[in-house]
Tab-separated table of C-alpha atoms in Angstrom:
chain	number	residue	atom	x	y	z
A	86	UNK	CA	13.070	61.394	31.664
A	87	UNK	CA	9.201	61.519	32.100
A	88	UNK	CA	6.763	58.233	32.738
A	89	UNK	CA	3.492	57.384	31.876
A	90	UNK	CA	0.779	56.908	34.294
A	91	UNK	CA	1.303	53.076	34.016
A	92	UNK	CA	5.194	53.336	34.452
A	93	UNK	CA	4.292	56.037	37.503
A	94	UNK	CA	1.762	53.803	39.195
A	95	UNK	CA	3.976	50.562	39.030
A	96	UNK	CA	7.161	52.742	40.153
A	97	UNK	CA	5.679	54.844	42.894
A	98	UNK	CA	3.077	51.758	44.350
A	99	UNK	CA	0.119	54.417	44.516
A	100	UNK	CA	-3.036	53.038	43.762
A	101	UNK	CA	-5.175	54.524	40.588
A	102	UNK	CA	-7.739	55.726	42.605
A	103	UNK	CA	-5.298	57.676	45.372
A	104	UNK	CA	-3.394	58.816	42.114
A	105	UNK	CA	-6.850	60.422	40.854
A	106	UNK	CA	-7.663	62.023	43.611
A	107	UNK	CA	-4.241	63.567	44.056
A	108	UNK	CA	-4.718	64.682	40.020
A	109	UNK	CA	-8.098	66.128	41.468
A	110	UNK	CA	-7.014	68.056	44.488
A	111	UNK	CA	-3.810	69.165	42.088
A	112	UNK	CA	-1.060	68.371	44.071
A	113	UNK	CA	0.865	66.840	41.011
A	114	UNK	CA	0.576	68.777	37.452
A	115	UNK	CA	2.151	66.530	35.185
A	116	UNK	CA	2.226	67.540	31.728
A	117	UNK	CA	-0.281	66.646	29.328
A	118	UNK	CA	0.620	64.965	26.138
A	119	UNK	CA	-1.260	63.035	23.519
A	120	UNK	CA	-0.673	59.670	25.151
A	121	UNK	CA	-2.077	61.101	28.571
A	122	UNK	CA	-0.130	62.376	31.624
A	123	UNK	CA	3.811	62.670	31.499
A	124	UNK	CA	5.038	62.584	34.886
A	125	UNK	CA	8.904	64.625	35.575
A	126	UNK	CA	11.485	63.555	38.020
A	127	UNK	CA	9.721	66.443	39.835
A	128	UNK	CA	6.410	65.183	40.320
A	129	UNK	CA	7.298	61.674	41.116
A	130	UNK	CA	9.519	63.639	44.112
A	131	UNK	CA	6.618	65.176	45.134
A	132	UNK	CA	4.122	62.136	44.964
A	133	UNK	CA	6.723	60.835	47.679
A	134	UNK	CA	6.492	63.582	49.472
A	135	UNK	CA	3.001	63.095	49.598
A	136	UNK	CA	3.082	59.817	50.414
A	137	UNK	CA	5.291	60.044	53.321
A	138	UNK	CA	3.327	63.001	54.528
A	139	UNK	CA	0.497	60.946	54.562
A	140	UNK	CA	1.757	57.222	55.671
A	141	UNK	CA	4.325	58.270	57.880
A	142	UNK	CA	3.361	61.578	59.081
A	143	UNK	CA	-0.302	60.913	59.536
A	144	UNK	CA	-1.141	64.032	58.256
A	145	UNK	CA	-5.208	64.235	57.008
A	146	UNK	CA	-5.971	65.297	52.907
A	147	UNK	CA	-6.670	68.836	54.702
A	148	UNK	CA	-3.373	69.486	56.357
A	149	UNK	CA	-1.802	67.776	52.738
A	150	UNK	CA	-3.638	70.738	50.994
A	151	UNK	CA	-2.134	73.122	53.511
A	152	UNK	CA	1.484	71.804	53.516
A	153	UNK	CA	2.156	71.753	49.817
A	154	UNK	CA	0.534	75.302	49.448
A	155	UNK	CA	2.924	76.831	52.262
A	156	UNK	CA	5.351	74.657	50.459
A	157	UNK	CA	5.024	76.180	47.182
A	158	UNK	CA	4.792	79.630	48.455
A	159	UNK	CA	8.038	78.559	50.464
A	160	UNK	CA	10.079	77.608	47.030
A	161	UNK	CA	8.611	80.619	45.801
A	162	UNK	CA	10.515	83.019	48.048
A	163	UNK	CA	13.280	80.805	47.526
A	164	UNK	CA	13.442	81.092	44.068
A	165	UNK	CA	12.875	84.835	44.116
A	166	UNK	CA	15.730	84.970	47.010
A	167	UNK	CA	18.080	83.665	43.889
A	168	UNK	CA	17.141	85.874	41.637
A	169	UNK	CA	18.004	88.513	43.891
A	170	UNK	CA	21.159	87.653	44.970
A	171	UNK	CA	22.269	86.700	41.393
A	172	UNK	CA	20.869	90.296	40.058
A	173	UNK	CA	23.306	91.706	43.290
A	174	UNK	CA	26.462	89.549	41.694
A	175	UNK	CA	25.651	90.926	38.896
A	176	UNK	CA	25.484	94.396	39.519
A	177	UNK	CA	28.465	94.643	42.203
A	178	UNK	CA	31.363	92.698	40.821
A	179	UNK	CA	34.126	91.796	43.631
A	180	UNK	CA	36.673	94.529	44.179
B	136	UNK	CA	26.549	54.328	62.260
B	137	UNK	CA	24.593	55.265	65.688
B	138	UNK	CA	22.835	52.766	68.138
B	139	UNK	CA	18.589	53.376	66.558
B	140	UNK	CA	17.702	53.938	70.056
B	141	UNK	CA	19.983	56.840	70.779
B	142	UNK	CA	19.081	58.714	67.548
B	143	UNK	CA	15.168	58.371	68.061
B	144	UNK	CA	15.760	59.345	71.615
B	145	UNK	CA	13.852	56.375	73.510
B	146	UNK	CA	14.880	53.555	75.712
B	147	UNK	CA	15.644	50.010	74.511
B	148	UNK	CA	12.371	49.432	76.294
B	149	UNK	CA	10.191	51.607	74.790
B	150	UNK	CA	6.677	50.795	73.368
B	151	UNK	CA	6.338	50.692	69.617
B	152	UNK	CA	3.880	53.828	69.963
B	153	UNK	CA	6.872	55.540	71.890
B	154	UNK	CA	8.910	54.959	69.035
B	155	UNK	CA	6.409	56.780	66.730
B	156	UNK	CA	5.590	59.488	68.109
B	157	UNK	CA	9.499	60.193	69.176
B	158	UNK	CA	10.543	59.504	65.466
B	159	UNK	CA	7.562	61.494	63.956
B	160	UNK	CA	8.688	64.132	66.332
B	161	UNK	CA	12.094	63.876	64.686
B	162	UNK	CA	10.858	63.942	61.272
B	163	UNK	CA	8.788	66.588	60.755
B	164	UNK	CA	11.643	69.045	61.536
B	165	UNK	CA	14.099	67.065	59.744
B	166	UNK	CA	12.391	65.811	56.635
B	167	UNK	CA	14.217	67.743	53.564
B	168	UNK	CA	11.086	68.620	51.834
B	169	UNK	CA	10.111	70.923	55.328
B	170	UNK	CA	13.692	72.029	55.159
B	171	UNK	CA	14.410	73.195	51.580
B	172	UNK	CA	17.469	75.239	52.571
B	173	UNK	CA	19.062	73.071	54.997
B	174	UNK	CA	21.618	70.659	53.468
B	175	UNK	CA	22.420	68.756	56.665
B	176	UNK	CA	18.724	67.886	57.111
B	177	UNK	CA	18.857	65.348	54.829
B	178	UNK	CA	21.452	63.257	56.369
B	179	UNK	CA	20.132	63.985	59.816
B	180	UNK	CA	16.445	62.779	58.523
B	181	UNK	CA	18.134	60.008	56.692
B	182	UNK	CA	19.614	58.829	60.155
B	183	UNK	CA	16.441	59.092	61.570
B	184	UNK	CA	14.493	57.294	59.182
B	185	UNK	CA	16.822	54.095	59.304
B	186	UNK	CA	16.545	54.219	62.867
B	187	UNK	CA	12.757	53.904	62.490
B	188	UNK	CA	12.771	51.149	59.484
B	189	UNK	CA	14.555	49.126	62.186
B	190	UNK	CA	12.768	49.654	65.303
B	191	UNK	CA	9.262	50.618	63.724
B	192	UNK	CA	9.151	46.988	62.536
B	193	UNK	CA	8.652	44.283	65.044
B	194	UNK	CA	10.137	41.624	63.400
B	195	UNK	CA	13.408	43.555	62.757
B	196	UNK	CA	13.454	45.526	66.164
B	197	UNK	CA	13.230	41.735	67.377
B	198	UNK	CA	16.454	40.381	65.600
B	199	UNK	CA	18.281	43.922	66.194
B	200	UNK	CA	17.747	43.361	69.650
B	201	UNK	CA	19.198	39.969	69.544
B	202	UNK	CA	21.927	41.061	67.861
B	203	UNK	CA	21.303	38.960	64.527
B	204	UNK	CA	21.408	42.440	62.294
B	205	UNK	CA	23.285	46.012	63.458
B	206	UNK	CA	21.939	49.498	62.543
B	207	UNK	CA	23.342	49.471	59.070
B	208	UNK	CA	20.959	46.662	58.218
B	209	UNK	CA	18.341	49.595	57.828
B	210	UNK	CA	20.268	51.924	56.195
B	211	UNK	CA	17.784	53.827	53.656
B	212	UNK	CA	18.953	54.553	49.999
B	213	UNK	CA	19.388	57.205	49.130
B	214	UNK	CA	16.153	58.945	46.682
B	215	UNK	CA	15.513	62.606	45.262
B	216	UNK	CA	13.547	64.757	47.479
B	217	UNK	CA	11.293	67.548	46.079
B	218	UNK	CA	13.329	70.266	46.778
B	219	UNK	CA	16.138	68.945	44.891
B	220	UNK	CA	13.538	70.239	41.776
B	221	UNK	CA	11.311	72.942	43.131
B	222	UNK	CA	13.921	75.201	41.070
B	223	UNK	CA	13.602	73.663	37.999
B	224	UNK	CA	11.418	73.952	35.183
B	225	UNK	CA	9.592	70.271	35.884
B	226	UNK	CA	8.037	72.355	39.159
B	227	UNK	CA	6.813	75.373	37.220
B	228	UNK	CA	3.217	74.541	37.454
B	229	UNK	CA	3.715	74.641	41.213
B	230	UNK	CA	5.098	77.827	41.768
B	231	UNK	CA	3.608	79.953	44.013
B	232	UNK	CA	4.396	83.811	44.105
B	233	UNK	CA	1.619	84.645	46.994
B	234	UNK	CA	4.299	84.547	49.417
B	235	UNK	CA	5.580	87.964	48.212
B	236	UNK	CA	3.021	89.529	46.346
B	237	UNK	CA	2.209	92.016	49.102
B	238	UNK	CA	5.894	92.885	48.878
B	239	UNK	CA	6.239	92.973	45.593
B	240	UNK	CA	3.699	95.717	45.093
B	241	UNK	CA	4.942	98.447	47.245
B	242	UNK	CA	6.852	101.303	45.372
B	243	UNK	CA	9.704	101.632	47.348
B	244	UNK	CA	13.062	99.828	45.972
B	245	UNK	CA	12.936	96.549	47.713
B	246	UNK	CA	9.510	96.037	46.130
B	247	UNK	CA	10.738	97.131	42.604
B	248	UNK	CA	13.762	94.686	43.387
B	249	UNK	CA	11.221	91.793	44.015
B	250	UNK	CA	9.856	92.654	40.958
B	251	UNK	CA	12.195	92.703	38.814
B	252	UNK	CA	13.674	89.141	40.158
B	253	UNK	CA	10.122	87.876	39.670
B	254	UNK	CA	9.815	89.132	36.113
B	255	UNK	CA	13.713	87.441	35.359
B	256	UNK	CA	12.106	84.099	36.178
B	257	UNK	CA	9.192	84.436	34.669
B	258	UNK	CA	11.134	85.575	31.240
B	259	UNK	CA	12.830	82.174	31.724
B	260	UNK	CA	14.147	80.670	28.847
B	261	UNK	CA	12.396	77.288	27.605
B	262	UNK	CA	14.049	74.162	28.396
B	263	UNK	CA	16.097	72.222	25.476
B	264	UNK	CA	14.157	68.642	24.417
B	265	UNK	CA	16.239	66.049	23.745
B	266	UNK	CA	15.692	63.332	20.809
B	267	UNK	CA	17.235	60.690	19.395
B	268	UNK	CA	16.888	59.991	15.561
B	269	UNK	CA	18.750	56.698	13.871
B	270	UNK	CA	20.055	57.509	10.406
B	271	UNK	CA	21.468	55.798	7.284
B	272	UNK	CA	25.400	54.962	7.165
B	273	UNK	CA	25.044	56.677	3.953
B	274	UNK	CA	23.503	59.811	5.082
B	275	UNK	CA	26.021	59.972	7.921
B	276	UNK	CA	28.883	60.516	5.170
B	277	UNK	CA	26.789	62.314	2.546
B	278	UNK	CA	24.719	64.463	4.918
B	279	UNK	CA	21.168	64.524	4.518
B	280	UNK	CA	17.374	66.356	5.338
B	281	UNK	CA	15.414	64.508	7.371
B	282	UNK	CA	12.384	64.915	9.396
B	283	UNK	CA	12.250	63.527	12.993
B	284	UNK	CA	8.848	62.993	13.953
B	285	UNK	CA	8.427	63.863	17.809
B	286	UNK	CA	6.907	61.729	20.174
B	287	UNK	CA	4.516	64.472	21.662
B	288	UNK	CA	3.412	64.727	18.037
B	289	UNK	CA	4.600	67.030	14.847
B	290	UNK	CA	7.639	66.812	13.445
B	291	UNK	CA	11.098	68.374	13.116
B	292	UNK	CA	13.233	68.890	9.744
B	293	UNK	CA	16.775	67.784	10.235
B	294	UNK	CA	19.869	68.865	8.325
B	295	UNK	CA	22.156	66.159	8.813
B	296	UNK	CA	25.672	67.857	7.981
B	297	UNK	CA	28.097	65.231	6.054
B	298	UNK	CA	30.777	63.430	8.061
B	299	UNK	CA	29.070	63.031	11.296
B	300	UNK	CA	29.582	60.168	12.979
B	301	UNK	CA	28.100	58.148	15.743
B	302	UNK	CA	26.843	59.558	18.956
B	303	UNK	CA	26.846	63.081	17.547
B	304	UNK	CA	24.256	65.981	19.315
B	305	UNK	CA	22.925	68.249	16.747
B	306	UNK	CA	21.343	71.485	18.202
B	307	UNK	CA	18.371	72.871	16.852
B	308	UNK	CA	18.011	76.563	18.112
B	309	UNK	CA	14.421	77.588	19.612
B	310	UNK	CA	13.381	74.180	18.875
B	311	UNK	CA	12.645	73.323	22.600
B	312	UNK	CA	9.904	73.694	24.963
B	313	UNK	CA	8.173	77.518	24.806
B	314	UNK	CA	9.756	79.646	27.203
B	315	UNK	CA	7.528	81.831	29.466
B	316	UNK	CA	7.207	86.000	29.463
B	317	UNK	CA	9.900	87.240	26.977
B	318	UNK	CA	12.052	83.963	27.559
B	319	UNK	CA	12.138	82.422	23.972
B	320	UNK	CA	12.260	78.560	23.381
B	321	UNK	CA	14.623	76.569	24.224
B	322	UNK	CA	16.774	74.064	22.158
B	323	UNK	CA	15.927	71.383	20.665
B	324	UNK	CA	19.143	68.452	21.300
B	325	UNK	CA	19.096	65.775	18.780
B	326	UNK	CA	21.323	62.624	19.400
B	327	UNK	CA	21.849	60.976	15.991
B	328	UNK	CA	22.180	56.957	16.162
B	329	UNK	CA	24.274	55.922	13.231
B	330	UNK	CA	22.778	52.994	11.903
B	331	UNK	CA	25.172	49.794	10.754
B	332	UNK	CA	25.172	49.404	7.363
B	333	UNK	CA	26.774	45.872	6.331
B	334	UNK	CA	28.770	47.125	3.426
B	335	UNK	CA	30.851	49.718	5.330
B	336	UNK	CA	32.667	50.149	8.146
B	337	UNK	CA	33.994	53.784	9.597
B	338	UNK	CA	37.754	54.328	11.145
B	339	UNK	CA	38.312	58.148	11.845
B	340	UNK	CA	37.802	59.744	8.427
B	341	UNK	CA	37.971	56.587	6.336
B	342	UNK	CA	35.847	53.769	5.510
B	343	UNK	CA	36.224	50.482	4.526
B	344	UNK	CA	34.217	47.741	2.454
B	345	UNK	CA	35.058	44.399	1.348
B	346	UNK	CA	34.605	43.462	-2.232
B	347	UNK	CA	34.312	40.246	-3.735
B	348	UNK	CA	35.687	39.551	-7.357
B	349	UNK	CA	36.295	36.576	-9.835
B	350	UNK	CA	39.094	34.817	-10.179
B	351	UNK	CA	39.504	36.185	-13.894
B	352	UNK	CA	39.339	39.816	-11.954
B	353	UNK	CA	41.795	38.679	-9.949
B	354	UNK	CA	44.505	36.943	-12.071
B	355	UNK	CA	43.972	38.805	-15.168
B	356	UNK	CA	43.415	42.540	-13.387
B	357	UNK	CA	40.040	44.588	-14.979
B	358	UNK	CA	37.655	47.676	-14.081
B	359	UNK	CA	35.050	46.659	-11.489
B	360	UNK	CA	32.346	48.900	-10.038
B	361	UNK	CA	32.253	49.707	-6.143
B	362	UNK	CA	30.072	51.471	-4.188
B	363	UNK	CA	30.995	54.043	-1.826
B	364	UNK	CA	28.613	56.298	-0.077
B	365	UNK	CA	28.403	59.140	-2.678
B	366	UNK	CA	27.273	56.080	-5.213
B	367	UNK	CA	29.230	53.601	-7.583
B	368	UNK	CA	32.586	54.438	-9.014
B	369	UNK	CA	34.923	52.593	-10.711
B	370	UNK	CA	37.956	51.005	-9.792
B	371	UNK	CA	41.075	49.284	-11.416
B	372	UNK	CA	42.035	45.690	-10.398
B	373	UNK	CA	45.784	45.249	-10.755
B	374	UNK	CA	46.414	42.289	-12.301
B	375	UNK	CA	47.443	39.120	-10.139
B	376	UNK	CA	45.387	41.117	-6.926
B	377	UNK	CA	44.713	38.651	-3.851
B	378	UNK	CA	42.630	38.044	-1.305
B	379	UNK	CA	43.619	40.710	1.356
B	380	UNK	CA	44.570	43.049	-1.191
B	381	UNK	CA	43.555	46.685	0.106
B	382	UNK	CA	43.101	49.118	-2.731
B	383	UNK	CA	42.471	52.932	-1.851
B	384	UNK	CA	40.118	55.031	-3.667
B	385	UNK	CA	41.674	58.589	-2.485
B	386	UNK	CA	38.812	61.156	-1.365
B	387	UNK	CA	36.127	58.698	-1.001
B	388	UNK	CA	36.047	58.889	3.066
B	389	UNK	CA	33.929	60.683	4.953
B	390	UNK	CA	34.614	64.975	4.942
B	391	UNK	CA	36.505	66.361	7.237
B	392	UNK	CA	36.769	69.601	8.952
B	393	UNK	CA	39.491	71.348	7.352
B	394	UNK	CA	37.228	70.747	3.878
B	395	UNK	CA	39.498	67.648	2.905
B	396	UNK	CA	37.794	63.745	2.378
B	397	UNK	CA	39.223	60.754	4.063
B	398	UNK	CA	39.676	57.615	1.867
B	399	UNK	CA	37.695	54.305	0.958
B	400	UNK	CA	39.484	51.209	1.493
B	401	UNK	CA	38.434	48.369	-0.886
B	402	UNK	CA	40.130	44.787	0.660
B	403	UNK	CA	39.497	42.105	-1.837
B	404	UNK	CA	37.744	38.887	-1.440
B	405	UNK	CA	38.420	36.196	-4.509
B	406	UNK	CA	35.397	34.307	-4.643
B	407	UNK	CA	35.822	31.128	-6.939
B	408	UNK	CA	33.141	30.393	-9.690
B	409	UNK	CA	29.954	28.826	-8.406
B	410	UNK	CA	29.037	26.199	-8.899
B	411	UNK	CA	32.182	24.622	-9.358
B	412	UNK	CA	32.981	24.716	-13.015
B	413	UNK	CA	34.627	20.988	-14.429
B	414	UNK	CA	36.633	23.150	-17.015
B	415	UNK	CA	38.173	25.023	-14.267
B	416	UNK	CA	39.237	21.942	-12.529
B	417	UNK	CA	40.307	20.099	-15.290
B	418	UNK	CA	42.450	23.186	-16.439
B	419	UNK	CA	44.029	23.532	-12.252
B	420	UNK	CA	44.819	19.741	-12.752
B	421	UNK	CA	46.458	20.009	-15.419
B	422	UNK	CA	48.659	23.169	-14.965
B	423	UNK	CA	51.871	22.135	-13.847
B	424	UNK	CA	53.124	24.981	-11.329
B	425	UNK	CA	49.746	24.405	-8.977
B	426	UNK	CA	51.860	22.211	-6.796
B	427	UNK	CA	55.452	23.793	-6.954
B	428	UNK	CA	53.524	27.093	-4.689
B	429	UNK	CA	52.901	26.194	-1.395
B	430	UNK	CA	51.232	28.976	0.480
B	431	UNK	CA	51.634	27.754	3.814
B	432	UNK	CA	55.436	27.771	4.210
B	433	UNK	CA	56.634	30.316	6.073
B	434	UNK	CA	53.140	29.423	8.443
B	435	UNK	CA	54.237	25.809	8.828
B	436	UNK	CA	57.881	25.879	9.213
């Protein structure tokens, strides 16, 4: 299930303007289609995140940069942590 | 469900800016998203953040106070974080493999480890798309090619198989999105809507129609055609045939598995000449047994 900027904006309560910027800065990626911007489950997660990072948090547009990189770097490792231990299942089956 | 006070950690007579900085103390260790790995952090943070939505607001911190609402009256519902997709496809364009990269370059076997693991997801398989395409009653039966045309634009030729029926997922292998490295597409899942058509109806492997025919068709018996999915066929009327009368036409259902057909049911519907015709009348009026058959008696007794 995907939205459309209009369906995001009224869903999510971010203005046009914030929702630019944060398109800008690339902190959300949604896909690109012929009828504009399709935004995933995952991106509307992460517009929250954003949002509560910034409203409730009080964190600046700086330290939003700097949280969502570390972030992504952090479900990086994460992902490549999985990977590993599946490869490990997979290569020592339980005696 | 904890007094808000206790969880924040602040006296009932704290200021509101005590009660901000305590809970924003609070929630930057607990919030989920800043704890991807830790499961309990999301009921802890949950916790906190209800405690806040009820003391962070004046008016409600008022009438908790007074005792008008308790501490479930802030309860916060319950909403996907972030993490719950950073492993899924939607995130790709997020991820970030600088946290590693130094590792992963070493030639030792941890690095070559890292590397392979890295190269696994990136060879990930596309994800399957799913569509929905309405089709004819009639192609549902006879099977049929279409071609779904797909809202991010171009088009997809369908094989509809005969016999499917409502509700029915047809899979269309490396149809899906592009998968990344040596991944291959995904699938492409199509959900096929059968429409109503108002001749037929479908039980199991059989269908039904009703048929309307004359009263000479009906009284005197005589070859009428019917349609059935695969086209018109004919069909014998047995002579003195009623309305209610079922008639099967054997192998005229929808296919089924083993290779056999279910049947067509024909149920008869005498439909009187219109407009009324005065020869028909005066013949009825005249014909002696119309009154000795009363069609109601075993209803009425």
């Amino acid at each position: 299930m995907t939205m459309d900027k209009r369906e995001f904006l009224g869903s999510s309560g971010i203005p046009v303007r914030t929702l630019e910027l944060w398109l800008e800065q690339r902190w959300l990626i949604p896909a690109e289609t012929q009828a504009g911007p399709a935004f995933s489950e995952a991106d509307i997660a992460r517009a929250r995140l954003i949002k509560e990072l910034k409203t409730d948090f009080s964190v600046n547009d700086e330290g939003v940069d700097i949280v969502l990189h570390l972030m992504d770097q952090l479900h990086g490792l994460r992902q490549v942590l999985a990977q590993l231990r599946e490869d490990m299942r997979r290569r020592a089956p339980p005696v | 469900m904890r007094n808000p006070y206790e969880v924040l950690g602040v006296a009932p007579t704290a200021t509101p800016g005590e009660i901000q900085t305590a809970y924003r103390k609070l929630a930057k260790t607990l919030h989920p998203d800043l704890n991807p790995g830790d499961k309990s952090a999301e009921d802890k943070f949950k916790e906190v953040a209800g405690a806040y939505d009820l003391l962070g607001d004046a008016e409600k911190r008022k009438r908790f106070d007074s005792g008008e609402i308790d501490a479930t009256g802030a309860e916060r519902p319950q909403h996907p974080y972030y993490r719950d997709y950073a492993a899924s496809d939607q995130a790709r364009p997020y991820a970030d493999a600088s946290g590693f990269a130094d590792f992963a370059d070493g030639d030792d076997a941890f690095a070559e480890l890292l590397r392979r693991a890295q190269q696994a997801r990136a060879n990930r398989r596309g994800a399957d798309l799913h569509y929905r395409l309405p089709i004819r009653f009639v192609d549902s039966i006879m099977g049929a090619n279409t071609r779904l045309t797909l809202p991010e634009g171009g088009t997809l030729d369908v094989k509809i198989p005969p016999g499917l029926v409502d509700g029915q997922v047809l899979r269309l292998k490396g149809k899906g999105a592009p998968g990344a490295g040596t991944g291959g597409p995904g699938d492409a899942l199509i959900e096929v809507e059968v429409l109503a058509d108002p001749r037929f109806a479908r039980e199991g492997d059989d269908i039904s129609l009703e048929l309307p025919i004359s009263l000479s068709e009906a009284v005197l018996g005589g070859r009428v055609p019917v349609p059935t999915p695969t086209g018109h066929v004919t069909m014998a009327v047995p002579k003195g045939s009623n309305t209610g009368t079922i008639l099967r036409l054997k192998g005229k259902g929808a296919p089924r598995r083993d290779g056999g057909h279910g049947d067509q049911f024909v149920k008869l519907k005498v439909i009187l000449p219109r407009p009324p015709d005065p020869e028909l009348e005066a013949f009825v009026s005249n014909w002696a047994n119309a009154k000795a058959f009363n069609p109601r008696e075993d209803k009425t007794a």
